[in-house]
Short mmCIF file of C-alpha atoms and ligand atoms in Angstrom, two decimals:
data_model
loop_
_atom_site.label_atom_id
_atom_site.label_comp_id
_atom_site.label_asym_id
_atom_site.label_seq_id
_atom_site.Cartn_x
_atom_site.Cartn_y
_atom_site.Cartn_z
CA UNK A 1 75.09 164.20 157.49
CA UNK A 2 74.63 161.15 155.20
CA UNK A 3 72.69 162.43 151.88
CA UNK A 4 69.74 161.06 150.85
CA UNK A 5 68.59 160.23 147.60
CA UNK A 6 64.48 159.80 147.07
CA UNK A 7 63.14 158.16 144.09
CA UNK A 8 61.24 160.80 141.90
CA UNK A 9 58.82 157.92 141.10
CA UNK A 10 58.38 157.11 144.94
CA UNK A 11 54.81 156.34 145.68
CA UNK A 12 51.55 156.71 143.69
CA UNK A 13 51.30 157.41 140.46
CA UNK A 14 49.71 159.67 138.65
CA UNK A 15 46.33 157.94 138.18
CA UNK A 16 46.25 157.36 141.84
CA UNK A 17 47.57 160.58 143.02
CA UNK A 18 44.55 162.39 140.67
CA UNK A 19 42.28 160.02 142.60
CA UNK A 20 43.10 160.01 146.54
CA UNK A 21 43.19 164.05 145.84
CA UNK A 22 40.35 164.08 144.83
CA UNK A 23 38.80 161.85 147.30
CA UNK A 24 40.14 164.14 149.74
CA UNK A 25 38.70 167.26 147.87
CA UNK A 26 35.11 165.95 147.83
CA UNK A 27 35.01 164.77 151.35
CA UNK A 28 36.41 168.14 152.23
CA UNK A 29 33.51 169.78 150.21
CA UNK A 30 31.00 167.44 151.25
CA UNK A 31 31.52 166.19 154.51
CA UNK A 32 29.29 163.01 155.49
CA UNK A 33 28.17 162.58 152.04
CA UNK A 34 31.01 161.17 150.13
CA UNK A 35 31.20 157.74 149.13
CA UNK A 36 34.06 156.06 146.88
CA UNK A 37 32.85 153.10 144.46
CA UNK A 38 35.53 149.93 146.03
CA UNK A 39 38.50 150.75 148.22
CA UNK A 40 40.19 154.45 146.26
CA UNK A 41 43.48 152.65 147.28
CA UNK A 42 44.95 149.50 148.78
CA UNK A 43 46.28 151.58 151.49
CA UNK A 44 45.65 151.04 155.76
CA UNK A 45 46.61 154.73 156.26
CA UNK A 46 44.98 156.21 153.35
CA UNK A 47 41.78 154.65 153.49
CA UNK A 48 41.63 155.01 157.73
CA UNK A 49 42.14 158.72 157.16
CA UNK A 50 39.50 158.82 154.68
CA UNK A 51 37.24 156.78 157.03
CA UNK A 52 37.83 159.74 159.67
CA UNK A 53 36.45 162.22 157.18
CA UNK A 54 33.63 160.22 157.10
CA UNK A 55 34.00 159.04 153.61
CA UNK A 56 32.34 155.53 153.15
CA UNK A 57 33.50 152.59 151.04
CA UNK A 58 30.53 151.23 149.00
CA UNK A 59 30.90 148.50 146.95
CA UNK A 60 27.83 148.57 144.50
CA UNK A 61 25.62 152.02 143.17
CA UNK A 62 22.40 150.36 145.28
CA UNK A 63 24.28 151.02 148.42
CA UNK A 64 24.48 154.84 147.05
CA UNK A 65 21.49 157.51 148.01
CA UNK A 66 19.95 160.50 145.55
CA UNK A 67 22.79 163.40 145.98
CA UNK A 68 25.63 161.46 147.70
CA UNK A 69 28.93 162.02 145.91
CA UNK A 70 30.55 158.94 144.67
CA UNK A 71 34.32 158.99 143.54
CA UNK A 72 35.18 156.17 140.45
CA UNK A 73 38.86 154.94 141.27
CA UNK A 74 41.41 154.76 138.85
CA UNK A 75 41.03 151.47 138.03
CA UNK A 76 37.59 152.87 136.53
CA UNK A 77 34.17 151.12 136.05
CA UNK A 78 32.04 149.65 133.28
CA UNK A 79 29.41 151.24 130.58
CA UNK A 80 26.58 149.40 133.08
CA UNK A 81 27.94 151.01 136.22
CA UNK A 82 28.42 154.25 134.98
CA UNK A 83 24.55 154.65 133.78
CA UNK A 84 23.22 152.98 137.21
CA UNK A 85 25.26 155.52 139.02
CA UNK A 86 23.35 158.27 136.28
CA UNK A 87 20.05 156.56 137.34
CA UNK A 88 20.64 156.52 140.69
CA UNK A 89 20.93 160.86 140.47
CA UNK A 90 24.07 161.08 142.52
CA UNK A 91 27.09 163.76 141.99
CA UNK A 92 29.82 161.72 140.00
CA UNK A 93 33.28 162.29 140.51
CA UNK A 94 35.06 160.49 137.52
CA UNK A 95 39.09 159.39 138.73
CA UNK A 96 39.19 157.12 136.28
CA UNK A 97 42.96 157.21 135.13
CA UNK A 98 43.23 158.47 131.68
CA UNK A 99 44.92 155.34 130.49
CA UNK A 100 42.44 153.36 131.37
CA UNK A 101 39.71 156.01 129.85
CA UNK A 102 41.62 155.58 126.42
CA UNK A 103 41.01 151.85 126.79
CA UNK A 104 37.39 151.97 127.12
CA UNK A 105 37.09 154.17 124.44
CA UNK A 106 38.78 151.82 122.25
CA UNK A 107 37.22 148.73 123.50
CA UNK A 108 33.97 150.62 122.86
CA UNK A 109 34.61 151.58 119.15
CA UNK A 110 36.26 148.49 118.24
CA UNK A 111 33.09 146.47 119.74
CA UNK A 112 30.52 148.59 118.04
CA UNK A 113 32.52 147.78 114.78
CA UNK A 114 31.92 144.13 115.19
CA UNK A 115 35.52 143.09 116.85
CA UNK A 116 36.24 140.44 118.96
CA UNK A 117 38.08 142.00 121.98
CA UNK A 118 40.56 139.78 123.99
CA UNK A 119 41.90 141.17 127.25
CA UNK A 120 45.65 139.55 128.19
CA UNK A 121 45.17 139.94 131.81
CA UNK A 122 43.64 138.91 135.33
CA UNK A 123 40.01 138.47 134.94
CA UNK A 124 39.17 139.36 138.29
CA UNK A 125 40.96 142.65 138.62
CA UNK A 126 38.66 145.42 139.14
CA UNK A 127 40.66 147.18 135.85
CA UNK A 128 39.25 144.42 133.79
CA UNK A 129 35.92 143.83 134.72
CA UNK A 130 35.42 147.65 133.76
CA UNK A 131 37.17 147.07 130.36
CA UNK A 132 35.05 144.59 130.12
CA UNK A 133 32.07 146.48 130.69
CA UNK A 134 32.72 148.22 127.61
CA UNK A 135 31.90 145.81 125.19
CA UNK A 136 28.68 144.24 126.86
CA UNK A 137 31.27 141.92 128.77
CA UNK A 138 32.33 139.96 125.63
CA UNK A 139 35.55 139.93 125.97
CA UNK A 140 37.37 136.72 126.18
CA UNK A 141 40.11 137.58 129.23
CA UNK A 142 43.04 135.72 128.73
CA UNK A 143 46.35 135.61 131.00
CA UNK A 144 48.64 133.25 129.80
CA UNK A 145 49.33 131.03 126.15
CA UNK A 146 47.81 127.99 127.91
CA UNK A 147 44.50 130.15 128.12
CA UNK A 148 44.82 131.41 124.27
CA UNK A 149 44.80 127.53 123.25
CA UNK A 150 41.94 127.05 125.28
CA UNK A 151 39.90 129.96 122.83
CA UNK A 152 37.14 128.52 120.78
CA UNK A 153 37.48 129.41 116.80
CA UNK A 154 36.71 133.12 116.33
CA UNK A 155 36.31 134.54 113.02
CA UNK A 156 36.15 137.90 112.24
CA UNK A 157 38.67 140.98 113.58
CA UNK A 158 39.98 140.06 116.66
CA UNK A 159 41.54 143.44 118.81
CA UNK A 160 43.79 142.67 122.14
CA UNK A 161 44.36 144.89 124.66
CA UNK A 162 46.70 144.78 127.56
CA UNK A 163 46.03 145.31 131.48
CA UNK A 164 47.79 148.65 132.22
CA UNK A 165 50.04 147.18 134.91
CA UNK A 166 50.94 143.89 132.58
CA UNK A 167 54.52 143.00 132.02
CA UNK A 168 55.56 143.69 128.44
CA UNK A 169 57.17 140.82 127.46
CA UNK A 170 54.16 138.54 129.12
CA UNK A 171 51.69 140.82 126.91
CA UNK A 172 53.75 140.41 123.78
CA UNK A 173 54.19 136.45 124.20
CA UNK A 174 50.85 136.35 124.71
CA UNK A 175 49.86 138.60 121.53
CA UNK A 176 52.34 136.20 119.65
CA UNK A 177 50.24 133.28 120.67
CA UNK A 178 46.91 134.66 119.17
CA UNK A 179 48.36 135.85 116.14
CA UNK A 180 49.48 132.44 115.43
CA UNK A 181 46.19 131.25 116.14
CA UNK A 182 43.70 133.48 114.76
CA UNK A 183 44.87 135.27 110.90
CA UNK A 184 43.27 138.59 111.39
CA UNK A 185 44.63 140.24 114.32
CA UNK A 186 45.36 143.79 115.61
CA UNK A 187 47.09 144.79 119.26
CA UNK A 188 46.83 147.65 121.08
CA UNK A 189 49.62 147.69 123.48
CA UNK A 190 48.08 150.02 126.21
CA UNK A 191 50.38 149.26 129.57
CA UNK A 192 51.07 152.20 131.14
CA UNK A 193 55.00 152.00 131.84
CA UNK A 194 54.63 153.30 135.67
CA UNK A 195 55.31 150.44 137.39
CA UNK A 196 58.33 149.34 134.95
CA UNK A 197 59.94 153.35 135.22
CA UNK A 198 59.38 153.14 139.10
CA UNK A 199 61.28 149.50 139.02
CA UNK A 200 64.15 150.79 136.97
CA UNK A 201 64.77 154.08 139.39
CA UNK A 202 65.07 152.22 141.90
CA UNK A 203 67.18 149.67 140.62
CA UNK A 204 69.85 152.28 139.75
CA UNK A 205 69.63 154.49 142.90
CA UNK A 206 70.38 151.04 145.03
CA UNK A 207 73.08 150.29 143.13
CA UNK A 208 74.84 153.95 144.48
CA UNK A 209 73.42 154.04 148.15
CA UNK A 210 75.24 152.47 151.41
CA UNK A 211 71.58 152.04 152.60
CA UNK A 212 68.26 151.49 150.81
CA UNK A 213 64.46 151.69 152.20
CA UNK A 214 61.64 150.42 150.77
CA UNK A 215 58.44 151.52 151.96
CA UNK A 216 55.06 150.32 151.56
CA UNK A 217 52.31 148.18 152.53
CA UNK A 218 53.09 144.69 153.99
CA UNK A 219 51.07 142.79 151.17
CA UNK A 220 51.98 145.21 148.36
CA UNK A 221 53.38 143.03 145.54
CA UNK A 222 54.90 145.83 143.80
CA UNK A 223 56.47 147.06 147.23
CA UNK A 224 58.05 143.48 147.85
CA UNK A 225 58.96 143.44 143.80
CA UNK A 226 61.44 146.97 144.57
CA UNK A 227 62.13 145.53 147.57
CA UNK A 228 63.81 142.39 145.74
CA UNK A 229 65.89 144.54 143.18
CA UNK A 230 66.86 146.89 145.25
CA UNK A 231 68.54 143.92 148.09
CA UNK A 232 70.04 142.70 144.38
CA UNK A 233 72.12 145.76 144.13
CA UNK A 234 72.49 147.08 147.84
CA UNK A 235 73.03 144.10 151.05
CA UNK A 236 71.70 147.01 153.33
CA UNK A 237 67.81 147.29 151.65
CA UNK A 238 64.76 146.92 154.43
CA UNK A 239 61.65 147.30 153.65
CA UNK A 240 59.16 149.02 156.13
CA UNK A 241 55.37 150.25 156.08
CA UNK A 242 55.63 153.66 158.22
CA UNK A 243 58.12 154.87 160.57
CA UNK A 244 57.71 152.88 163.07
CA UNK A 245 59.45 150.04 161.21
CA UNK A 246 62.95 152.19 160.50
CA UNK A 247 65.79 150.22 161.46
CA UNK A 248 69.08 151.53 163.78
CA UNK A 249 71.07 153.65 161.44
CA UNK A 250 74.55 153.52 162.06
CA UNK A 251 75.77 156.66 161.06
CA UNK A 252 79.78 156.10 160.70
CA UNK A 253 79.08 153.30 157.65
CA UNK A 254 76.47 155.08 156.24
CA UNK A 255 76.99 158.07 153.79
CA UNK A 256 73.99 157.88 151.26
CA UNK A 257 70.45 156.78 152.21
CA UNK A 258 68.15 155.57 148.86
CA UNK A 259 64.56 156.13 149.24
CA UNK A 260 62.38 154.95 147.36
CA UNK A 261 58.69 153.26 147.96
CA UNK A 262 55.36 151.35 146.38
CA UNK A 263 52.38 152.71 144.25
CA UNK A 264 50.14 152.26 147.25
CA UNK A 265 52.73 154.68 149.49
CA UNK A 266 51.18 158.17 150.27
CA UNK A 267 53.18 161.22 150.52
CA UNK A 268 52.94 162.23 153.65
CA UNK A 269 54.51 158.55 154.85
CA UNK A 270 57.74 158.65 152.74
CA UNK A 271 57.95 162.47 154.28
CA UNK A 272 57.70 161.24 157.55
CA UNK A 273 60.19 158.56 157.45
CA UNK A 274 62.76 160.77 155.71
CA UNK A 275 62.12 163.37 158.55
CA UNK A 276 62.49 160.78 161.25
CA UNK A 277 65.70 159.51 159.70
CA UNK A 278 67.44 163.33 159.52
CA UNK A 279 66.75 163.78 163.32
CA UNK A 280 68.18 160.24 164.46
CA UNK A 281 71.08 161.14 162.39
CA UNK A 282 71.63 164.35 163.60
CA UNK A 283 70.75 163.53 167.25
CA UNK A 284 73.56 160.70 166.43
CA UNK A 285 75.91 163.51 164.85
CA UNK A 286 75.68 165.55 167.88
CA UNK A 287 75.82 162.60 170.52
CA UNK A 288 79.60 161.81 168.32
CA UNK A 289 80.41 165.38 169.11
CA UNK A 290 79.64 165.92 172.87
CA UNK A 291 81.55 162.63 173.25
CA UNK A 292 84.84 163.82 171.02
CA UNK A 293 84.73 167.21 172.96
CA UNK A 294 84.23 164.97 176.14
CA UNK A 295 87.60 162.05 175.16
CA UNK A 296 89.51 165.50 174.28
FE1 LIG B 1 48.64 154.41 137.45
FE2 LIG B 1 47.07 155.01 135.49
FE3 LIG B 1 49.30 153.80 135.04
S1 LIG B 1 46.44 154.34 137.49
S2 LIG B 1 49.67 152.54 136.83
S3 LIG B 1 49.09 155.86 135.80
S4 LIG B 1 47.35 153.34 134.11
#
């Protein structure tokens, strides 16, 4: 049977794994009363399982009741938002990735030293509004040079920080740009390297395979992204969202099957889709053999 090949970094990472567990966990725990603060993930499966378990997507803390457990996605939340949710006396479940913790805590000291912080990345991602939140929203957000020219004169200690999921060399031109601008500078390059690690596994298992599959939501940018370099290396790449999606394997061209899929992708779908592919191969297989046994 052809071998397959699945992408250690297939599917969430670890920020988002900690937090759909734990989403799971609570509502487990706590059925009926489990709430998470925005959408856990931007995942139809994921978050219409979650919905079964009765766990409810609130976007502010008013919408929140005394005792109702609230999960904090990965992305995390601001200083302001964290002490309404304390005010509000519900059971806090923190999933804020630890990358992103390490930011706040930085924004936070380097803000109470009197700092200017400058974010390099998109002002309305959910990420950066909570960085933001960490230094009284101050922070001038910035994502590209043409927005660093556009900075009034700062004086002072300026300290700029990077989006987790922000592509190095965008962060470092950027950085570049306010250094020349403004003399007293410092970065702290805090991407997390997920995404780029994911990208470059699956760029070298689809240069190996006969057949590659990308899976992931239809909208996921990072999904389409390892779609696109894995077709680069390997003609026969499709992308799908579940199983339903597979294409017709052909079983006498294909000898190794690369699997790989986006940070959105649970588990349980990548497991599924491999299991569904070893049965139509081996239902092929045996098909092949009743009919040489038959031709014989
Ligand atoms: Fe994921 Fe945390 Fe990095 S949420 S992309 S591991 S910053």
């Amino acid at each position: 049977m052809a071998e397959f090949i699945v992408a250690k970094t297939a599917g969430f990472c670890f920020g988002v794994d900690n937090a759909v567990k734990l989403a799971f966990r609570i509502s487990e725990e706590n059925p009926g009363n489990t709430s998470t603060l925005g959408e856990i993930i931007h995942n139809r499966q994921v978050m219409e399982e979650l919905a079964q378990r009765g766990v409810k997507v609130v976007e502010s803390p008013d919408e929140l009741k005394e005792g109702e457990h609230v999960i904090i996605r990965a992305h995390g939340i601001g200083e302001a938002v964290y002490n309404e949710l304390k005010k509000r006396n519900v059971i806090i479940h923190d999933a804020t990735c630890p990358y992103v913790k390490r930011i706040h805590k930085l924004v936070r000291q380097k803000h109470a030293e009197g700092c200017t912080i400058i974010i390099v990345g998109d002002r309305n991602h959910p990420e950066i509004i909570g960085v933001n939140g960490w230094c009284d929203n101050r922070a001038y957000v910035v994502s590209s040079i043409e927005e660093v020219d556009l900075l009034p004169d700062i004086s002072g200690p300026i300290c700029v920080f990077a989006q987790t999921t922000m592509k190095q060399e965008k962060f470092d031109g950027i950085y570049e740009a306010v250094k020349k601008k403004f003399a007293n500078t410092q970065k702290f390059d805090t991407i997390c390297n997920a995404t780029e690690v994911r990208q470059r596994e699956a760029r070298e298992i689809s240069g190996t395979v006969d057949m590659m599959i990308v899976i992931g939501g239809k909208n996921s940018s990072n999904t389409q992204k390892l779609f696109e370099i894995c077709s680069e290396n390997c003609p026969l790449t499709f992308k799908i969202e579940t199983v339903a999606d597979l294409p017709p394997l052909d079983i006498k061209n294909i000898n190794t099957i690369g699997i790989t899929a986006g940070a959105s992708t649970p588990d349980w779908v990548i497991r599924e889709v491999i299991e569904t592919m070893e049965e139509n191969l081996r239902n092929q297989e045996q098909e092949m053999s009743f009919k040489e046994a038959f031709e014989a």
